[in-house]
XYZ file of C-alpha atoms in Angstrom:
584
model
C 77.352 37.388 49.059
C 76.060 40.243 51.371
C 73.555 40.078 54.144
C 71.619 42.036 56.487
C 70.119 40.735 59.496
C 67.844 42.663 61.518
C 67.652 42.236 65.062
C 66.043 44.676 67.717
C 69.171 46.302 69.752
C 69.947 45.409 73.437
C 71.312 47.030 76.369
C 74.862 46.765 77.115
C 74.681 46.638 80.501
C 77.192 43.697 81.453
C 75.040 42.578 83.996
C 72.800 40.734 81.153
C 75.266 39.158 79.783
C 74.954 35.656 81.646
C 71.315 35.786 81.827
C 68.139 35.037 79.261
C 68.836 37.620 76.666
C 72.915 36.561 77.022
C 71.916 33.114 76.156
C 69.274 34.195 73.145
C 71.681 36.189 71.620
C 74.405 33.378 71.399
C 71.388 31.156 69.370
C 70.666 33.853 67.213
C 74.150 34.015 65.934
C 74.309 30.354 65.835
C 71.057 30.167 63.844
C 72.612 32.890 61.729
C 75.664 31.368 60.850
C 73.724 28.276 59.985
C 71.677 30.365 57.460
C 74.031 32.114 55.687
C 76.346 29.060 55.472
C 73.410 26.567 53.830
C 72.457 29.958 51.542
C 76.067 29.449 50.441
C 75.652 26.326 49.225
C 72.620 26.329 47.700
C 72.922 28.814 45.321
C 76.988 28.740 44.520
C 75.957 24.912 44.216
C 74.924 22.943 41.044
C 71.027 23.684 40.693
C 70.530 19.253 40.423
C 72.515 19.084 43.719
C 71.066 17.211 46.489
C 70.095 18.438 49.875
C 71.249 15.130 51.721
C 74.803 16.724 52.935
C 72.747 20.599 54.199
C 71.266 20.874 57.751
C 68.436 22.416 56.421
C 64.547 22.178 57.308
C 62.618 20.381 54.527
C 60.081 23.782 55.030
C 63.200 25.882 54.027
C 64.493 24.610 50.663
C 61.596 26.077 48.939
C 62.432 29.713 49.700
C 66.010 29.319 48.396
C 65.271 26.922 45.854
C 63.188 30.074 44.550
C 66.206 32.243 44.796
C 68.018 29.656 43.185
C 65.222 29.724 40.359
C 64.973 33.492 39.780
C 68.910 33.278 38.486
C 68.550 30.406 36.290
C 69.429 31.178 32.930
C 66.340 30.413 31.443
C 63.769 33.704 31.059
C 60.790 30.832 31.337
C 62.266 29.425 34.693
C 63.084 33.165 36.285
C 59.604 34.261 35.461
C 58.113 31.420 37.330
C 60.187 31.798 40.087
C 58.935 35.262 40.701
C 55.466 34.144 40.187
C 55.247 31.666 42.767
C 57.024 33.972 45.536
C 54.361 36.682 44.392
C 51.625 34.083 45.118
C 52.991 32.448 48.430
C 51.172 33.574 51.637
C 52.060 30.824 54.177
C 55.940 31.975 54.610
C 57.089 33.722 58.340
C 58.326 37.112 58.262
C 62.125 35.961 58.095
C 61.571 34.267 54.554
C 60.250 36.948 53.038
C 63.446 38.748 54.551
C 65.713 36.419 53.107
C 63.935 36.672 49.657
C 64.840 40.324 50.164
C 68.216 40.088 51.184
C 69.333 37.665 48.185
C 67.519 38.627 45.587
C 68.516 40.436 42.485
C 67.520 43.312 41.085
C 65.472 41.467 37.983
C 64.191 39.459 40.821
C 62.961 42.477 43.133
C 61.491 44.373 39.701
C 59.697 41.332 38.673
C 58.239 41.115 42.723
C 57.303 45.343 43.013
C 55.726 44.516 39.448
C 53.781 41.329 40.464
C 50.061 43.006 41.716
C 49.569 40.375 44.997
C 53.459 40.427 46.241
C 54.116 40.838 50.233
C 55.032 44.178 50.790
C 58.049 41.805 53.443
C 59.697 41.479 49.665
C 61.151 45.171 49.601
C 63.731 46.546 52.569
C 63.414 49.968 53.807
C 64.931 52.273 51.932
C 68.491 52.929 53.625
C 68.915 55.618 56.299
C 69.562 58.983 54.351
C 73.123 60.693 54.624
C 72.937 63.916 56.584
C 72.623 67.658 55.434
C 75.587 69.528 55.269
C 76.505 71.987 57.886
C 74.174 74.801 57.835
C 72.023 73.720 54.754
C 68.506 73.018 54.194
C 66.691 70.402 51.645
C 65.741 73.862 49.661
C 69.494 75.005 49.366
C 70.856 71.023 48.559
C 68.079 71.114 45.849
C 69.187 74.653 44.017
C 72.883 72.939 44.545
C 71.933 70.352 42.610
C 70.456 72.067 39.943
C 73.117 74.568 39.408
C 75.501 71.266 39.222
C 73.730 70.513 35.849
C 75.048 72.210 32.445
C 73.589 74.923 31.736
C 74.440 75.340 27.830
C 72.981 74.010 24.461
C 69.178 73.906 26.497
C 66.184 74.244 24.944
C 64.335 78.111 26.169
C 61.789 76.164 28.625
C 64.746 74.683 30.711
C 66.874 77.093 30.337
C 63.534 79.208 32.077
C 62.984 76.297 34.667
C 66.452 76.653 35.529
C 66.915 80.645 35.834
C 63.828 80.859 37.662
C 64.054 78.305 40.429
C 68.358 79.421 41.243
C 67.284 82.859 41.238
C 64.505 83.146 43.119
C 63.919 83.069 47.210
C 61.411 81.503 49.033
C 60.636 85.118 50.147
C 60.425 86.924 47.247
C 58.209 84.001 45.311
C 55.541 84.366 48.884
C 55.963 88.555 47.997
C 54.884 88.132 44.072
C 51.173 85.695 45.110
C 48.131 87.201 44.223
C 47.239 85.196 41.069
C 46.637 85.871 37.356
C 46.829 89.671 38.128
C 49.779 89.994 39.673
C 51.622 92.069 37.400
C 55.246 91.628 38.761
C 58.211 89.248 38.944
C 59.389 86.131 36.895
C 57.192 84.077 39.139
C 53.838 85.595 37.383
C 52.785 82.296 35.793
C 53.108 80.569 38.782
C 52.193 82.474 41.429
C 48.620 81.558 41.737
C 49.118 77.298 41.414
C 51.667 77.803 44.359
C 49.331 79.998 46.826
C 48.392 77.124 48.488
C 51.310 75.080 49.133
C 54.239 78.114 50.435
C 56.579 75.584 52.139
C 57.059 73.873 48.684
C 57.123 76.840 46.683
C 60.929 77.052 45.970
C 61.015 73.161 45.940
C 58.442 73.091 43.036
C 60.448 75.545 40.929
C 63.616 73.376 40.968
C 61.404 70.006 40.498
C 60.218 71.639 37.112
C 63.387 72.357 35.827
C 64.902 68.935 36.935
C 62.113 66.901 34.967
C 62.803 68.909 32.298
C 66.777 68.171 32.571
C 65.785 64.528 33.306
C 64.893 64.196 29.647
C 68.533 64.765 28.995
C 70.399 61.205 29.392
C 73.765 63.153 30.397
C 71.885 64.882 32.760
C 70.238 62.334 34.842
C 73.948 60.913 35.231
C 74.894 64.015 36.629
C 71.689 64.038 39.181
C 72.779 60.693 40.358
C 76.418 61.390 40.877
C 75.191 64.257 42.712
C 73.386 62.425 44.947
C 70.283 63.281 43.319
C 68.363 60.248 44.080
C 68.413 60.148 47.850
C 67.823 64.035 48.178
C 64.402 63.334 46.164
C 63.421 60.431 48.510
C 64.585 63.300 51.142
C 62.119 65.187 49.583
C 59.644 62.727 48.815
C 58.948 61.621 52.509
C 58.764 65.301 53.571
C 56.257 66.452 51.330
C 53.833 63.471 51.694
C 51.073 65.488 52.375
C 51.716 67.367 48.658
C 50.818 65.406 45.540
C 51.968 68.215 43.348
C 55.784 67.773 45.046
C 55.688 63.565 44.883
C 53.882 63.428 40.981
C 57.355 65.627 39.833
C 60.147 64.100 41.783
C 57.958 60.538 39.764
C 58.219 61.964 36.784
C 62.107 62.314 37.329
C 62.521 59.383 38.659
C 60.810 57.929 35.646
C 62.800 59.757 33.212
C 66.035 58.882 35.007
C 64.570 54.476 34.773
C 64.593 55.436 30.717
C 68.599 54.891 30.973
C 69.603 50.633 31.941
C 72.704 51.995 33.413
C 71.109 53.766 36.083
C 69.309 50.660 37.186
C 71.455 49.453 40.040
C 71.615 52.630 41.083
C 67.862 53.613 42.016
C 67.275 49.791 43.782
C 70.609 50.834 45.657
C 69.395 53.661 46.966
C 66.187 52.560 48.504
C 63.504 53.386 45.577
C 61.911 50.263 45.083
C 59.813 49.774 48.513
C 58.958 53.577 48.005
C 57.477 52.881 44.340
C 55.459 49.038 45.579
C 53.804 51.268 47.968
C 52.589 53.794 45.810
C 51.523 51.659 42.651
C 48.941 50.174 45.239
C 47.788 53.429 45.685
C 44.071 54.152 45.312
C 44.840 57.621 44.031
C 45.232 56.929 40.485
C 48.038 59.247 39.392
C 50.184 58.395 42.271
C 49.774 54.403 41.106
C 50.165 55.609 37.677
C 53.705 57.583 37.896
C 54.758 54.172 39.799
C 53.858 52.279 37.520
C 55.374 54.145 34.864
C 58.867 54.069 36.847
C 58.558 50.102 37.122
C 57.798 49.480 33.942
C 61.232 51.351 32.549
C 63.028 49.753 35.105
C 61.711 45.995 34.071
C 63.803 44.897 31.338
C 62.893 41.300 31.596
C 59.348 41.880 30.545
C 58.543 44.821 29.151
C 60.629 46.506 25.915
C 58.926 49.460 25.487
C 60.059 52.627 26.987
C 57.538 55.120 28.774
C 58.815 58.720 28.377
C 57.500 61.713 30.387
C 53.692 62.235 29.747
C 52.963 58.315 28.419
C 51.476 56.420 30.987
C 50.107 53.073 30.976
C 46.513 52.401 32.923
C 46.315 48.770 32.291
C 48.227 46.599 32.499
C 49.745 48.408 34.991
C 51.385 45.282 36.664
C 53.230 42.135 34.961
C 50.243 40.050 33.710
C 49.709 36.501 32.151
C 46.570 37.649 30.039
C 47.787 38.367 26.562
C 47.686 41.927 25.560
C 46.179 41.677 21.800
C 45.265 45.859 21.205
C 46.280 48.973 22.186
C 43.338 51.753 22.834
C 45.517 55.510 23.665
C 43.769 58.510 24.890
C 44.601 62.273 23.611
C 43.225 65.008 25.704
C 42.873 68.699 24.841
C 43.283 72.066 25.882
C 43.160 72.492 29.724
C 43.400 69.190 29.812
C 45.725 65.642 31.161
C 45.906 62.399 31.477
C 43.867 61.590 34.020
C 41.485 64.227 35.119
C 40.018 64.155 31.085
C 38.731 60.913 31.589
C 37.072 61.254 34.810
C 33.335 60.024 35.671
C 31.412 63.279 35.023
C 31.003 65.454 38.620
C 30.187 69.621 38.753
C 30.562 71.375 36.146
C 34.110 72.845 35.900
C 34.982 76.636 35.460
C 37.063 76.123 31.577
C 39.623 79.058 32.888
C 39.592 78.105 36.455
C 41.572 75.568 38.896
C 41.019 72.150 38.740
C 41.082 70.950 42.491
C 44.442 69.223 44.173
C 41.588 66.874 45.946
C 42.765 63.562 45.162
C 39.639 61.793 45.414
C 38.628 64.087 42.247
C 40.922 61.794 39.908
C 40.234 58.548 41.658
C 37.727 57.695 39.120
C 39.055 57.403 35.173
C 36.702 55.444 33.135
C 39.258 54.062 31.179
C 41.440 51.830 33.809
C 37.902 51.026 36.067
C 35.925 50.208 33.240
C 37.338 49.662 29.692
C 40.071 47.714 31.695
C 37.424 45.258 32.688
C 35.661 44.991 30.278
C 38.515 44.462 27.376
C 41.126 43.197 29.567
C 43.103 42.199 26.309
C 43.646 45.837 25.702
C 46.846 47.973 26.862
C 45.438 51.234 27.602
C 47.011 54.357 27.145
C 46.829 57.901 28.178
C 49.211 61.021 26.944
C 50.038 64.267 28.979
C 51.519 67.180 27.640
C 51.215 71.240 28.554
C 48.084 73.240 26.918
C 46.701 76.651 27.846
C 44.332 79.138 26.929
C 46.273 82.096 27.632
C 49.815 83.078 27.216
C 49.333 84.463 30.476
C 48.499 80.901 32.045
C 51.282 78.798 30.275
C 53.474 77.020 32.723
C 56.045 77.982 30.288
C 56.199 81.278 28.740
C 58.884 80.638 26.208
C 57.091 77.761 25.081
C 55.050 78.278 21.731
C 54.440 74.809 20.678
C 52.014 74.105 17.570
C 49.848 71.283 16.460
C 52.494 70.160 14.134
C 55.186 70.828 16.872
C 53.579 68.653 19.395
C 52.519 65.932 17.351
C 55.868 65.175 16.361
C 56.885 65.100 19.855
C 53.879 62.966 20.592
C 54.446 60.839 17.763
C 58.263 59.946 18.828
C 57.813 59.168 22.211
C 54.589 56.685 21.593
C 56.928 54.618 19.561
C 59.098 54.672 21.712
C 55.730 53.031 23.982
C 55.482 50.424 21.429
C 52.344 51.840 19.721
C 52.323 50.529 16.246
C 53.360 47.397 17.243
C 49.405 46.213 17.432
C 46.032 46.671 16.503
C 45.272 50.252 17.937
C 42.097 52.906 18.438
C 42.938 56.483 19.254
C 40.203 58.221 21.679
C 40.520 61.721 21.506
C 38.526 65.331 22.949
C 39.244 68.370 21.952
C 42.384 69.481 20.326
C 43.561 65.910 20.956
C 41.502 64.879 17.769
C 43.452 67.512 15.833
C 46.692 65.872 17.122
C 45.319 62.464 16.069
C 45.036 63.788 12.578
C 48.341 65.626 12.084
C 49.905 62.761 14.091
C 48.355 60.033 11.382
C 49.184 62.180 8.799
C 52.960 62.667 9.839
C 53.475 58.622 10.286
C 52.379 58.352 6.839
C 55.347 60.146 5.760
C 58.093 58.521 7.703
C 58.628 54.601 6.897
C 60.005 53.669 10.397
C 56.508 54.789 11.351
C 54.344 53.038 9.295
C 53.127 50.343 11.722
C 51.264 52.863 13.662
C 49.379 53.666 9.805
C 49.397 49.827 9.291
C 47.539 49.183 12.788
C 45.491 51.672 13.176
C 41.720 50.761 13.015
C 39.713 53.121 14.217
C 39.463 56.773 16.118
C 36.822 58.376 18.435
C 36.184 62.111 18.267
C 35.044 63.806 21.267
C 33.819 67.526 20.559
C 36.743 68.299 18.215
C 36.827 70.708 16.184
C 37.727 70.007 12.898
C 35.956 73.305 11.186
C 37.298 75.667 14.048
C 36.129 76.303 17.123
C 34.117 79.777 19.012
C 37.153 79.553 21.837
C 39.307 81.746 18.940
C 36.826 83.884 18.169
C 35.778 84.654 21.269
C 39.493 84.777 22.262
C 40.486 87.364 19.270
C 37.889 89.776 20.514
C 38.868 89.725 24.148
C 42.637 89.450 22.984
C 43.240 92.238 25.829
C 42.344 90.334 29.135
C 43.133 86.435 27.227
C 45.714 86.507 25.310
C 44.927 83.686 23.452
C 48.021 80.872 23.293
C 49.197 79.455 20.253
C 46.854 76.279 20.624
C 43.680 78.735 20.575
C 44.407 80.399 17.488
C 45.160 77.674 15.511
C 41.872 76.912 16.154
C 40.064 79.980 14.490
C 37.641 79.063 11.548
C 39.830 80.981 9.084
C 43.139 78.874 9.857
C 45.038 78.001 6.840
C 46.723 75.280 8.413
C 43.302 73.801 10.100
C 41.487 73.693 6.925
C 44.514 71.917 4.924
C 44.599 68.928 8.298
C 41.300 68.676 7.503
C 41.519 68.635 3.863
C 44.160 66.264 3.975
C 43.030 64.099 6.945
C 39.568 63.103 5.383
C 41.380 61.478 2.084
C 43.405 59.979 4.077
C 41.548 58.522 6.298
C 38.692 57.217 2.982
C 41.703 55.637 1.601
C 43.000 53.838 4.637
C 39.519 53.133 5.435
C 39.229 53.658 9.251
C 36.679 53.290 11.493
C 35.764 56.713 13.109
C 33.018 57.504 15.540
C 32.392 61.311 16.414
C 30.489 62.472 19.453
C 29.400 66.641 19.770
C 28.057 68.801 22.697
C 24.684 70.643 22.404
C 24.997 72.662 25.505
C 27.342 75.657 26.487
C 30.171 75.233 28.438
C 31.209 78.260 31.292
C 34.482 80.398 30.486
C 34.654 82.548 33.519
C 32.386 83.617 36.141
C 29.710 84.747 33.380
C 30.327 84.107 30.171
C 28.913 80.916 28.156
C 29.863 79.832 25.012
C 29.250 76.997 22.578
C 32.871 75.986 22.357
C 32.260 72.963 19.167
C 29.452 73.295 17.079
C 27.917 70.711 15.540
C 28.950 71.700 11.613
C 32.600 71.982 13.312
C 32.486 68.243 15.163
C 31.383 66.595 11.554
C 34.619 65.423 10.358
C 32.905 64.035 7.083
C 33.038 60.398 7.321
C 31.236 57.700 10.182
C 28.360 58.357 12.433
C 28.308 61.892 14.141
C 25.981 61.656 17.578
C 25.142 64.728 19.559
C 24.530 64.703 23.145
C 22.997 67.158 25.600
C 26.465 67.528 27.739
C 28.975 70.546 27.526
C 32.235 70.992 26.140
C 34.594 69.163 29.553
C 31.381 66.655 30.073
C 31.167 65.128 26.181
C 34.172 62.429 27.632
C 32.951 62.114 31.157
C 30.356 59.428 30.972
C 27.918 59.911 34.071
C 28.143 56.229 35.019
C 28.912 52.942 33.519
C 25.685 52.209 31.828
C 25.010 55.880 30.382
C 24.949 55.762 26.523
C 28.457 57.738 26.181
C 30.510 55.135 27.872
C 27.945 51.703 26.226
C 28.451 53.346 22.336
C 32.070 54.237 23.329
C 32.745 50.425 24.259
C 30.740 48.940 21.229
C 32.290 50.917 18.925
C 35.952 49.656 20.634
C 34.701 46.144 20.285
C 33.250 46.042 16.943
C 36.674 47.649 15.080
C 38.662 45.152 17.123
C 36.384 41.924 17.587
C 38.891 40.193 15.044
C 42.226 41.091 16.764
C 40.587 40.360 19.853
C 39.555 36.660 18.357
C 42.840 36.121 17.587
């Protein structure tokens, strides 16, 4: 059994050495000794063992009859054990060391999952090993990358990948100036990187390393490479840049997907890093974290959270029984998080969302529908949109509705979904994913829980008939470009009339539940121009109630505050489908 024991260092002057601190130092290491040796004993000892024959403190069995506890055998017992050491609050700063020290990884993922644990549970990460010899954290990073193979990848990575080892620092800050800067493989970048330049190169290489990170083989080549301690490297000198810490998360996350790696990412420090950010206020830093714990917590969770699933409640281990799942499908320009937000200024559709944290701080769906249906697991999905070619983060990438929906569709049950009684909320294009997602499942039998549990969807603004976005895109096709996602939405779309088609028996014959909310006001593309992006005719799907409201196109899902009619008819309608799974 290994040990650390932290003590503050001392001169070594040898003119102390027969005086106070002399003499303190000789008890230490006698109390030390005395530690480690009962420690010994009570956990290589029979659990049933007496304490008669230990020169122990009463106060001091508890903390390793715990330990003792957490490596029982039974799942029942180890679970408790963790709970009670979450809960205690009277123990002295050494006892939560000791927990730390002894512990095992089940026990330490079970703590950094438990929402009221001591933050004295989790060690400092270990000190970092040096750079080499005339290297920087940019150069070990492209070193890493180009360690990775390089054949049989999909175009996006294999962009990712040629981007970030062939372009400098300098010639990335040379091609800024934004959507018109006509020059360079940086183009679809240059703009979202204009105000972090010291990262620039860093976030190039991130990108392509999530994107390996979905690769099993590849995340064991990151961590032979020492991968994981040159992202904590990174981590703790970019603290000041979300955009750097939400991608070296997502890898991490990916990289928790595979057991084997388990041992690993504790090893190397990860653990105290990850406690401190799930108890972040800043909801996407808590949620990445989250994400990460969750695929690293094998004793309590089965599911598996892929890039782009994240969980908003329960976000920590929990005793309340999770009866429903409720999963949230944003659309174009949109993600996880910022979708769902509390309704603030209107947004420019085309423009910049803000890197202000405090703008995502707020998501309806973890502050409020967490409380009030705290028997739900909540759900909300990420994946890349854009309006214009010109604006995709990948230019290779051409994904359609059936394309993504597949992809969706795999990694959600890989989440578990199907497993319970579920509601889709979706804005947007989402909705059309919903549909073509539903309609997939129905095909494939190891799918057909999520058909089987499905009770209900909510439409917000989606348009089911077409939208003006393609029109209006077609007509400026020479400054927009319109991407793949915007033209399938055109009114004259073969494939969006046979969803539709096809979608609306379906959904009579499986009789769901389906609520549909529309916009009545304009929503801003650019500086001047104002368009109606979902009409009403468009937002009918045919069956359920359809209820217009005077918000625009980005405010239909953005309740203004709790008690405002979007969010009350939006919680009803989530009760009513479930109130009989929810009895249960």
């Amino acid at each position: 059994m290994k040990s650390y024991i932290y003590v503050h260092t001392v001169s070594l002057d040898k003119r102390e050495n027969h005086g106070i601190t002399y003499q303190a130092r000789k008890e230490l290491h006698k109390a030390v000794r005395k530690v480690l040796a009962t420690s010994a004993r009570i956990l290589r000892g029979p659990f049933a063992d007496t304490f008669s024959t230990i020169d122990i403190e009463d106060h001091e069995c508890a903390v390793w009859l715990l330990l003792r506890k957490s490596k029982s055998d039974d799942r029942a017992a180890r679970l408790q054990a963790v709970q009670e050491m979450a809960e205690t609050r009277h123990w002295h700063d050494y006892q939560y060391r000791i927990i730390a020290q002894a512990c095992d990884l089940r026990t330490l993922i079970g703590l950094a999952r438990s929402k009221d644990s001591d933050l004295r549970f989790f060690l400092c990460p270990p000190p970092l090993p040096s750079l080499k010899e005339d290297s920087s954290v940019e150069e070990e990073l492209r070193q890493l990358l180009a360690s990775l193979p390089q054949t049989d990848l999909d175009e996006c990575i294999q962009y990712f990948t040629s981007l970030a080892l062939s372009e400098s620092s300098q010639s990335l800050a040379a091609q800024k100036g934004g959507l018109w800067c006509f020059g360079g493989n940086g183009l679809p970048y240059a703009e979202s990187f204009g105000e972090v330049p010291s990262a620039t190169v860093e976030m190039f290489c991130l990108e392509a390393l999530v994107k390996h990170s979905e690769i099993p083989t590849h995340c064991d080549k990151i961590e032979a490479n020492g991968g994981l301690q040159l992202l904590q490297r990174l981590y703790q000198l970019h603290k000041d840049c979300p955009k750097v810490q939400r991608n070296i998360m997502r890898i991490l996350g990916n990289m928790a997907l595979n057991e084997h790696l388990h041992s690993t990412i504790v090893r190397s420090g990860w653990v105290s890093i990850l406690v401190e950010a799930i108890k972040s206020h800043h909801i996407m830093e808590a949620s990445h974290a989250a994400r990460t714990l969750a695929n690293l917590d094998r004793e309590t969770v089965q599911d598996k959270y892929q890039d782009g699933v994240y969980v908003l409640h329960p976000q920590y281990r929990t005793s309340q029984p999770i009866k429903a799942d409720v999963l949230f499908i944003h659309g174009l320009m949109g993600a996880a998080f910022k979708t769902w937000r509390q309704q603030d200024n209107d947004q420019n559709l085309t423009g910049k969302v803000s890197e202000d944290e405090t703008k995502y701080t707020t998501c309806w769906p973890k502050s409020w529908l967490a409380r009030d249906c705290p028997a739900l697991r909540i759900i909300s999905v990420e994946y890349d949109t854009s309006l214009s070619d010109w604006r995709a983060r990948c230019p290779m990438e051409r994904k359609s509705i059936a394309f993504r929906s597949n992809e969706l569709l795999r990694k959600l049950r890989a989440a578990g979904v199907g497993d319970r009684p579920m509601i889709w909320v979706s804005h947007s294009m989402g909705g059309l994913l919903v549909k073509k997602m539903l309609l997939e499942a129905s095909k494939k039998p190891e799918m057909s829980t999520i058909i089987n549990n499905t009770r209900g969807i909510i439409f917000y603004s989606v348009p089911h008939h077409g939208s003006h976005l393609a029109e209006y895109s077609v007509n400026i096709r020479y400054l927009l470009f319109p991407s793949l996602e915007v033209k399938e939405l055109s009114k004259d779309s073969p494939a969006l009339k046979t969803l539709q088609d096809d979608f609306l028996e379906f959904a009579k014959d499986r009789n769901f539940q389906v609520l549909s909310f529309v916009e009545t006001l304009p929503t801003y593309i650019g500086s001047m121009i104002k368009l109606h992006v979902v009409p009403l005719e468009s937002a009918d799907l045919g069956i359920g109630d359809l209820i217009p409201v005077d918000v625009n196109h980005l405010n239909i899902c953005k309740p203004k505050k709790k008690d405002a009619f979007l969010y009350q008819r939006t919680l009803q309608f989530i009760r009513d489908t479930l109130a009989k799974d929810l009895e249960n």
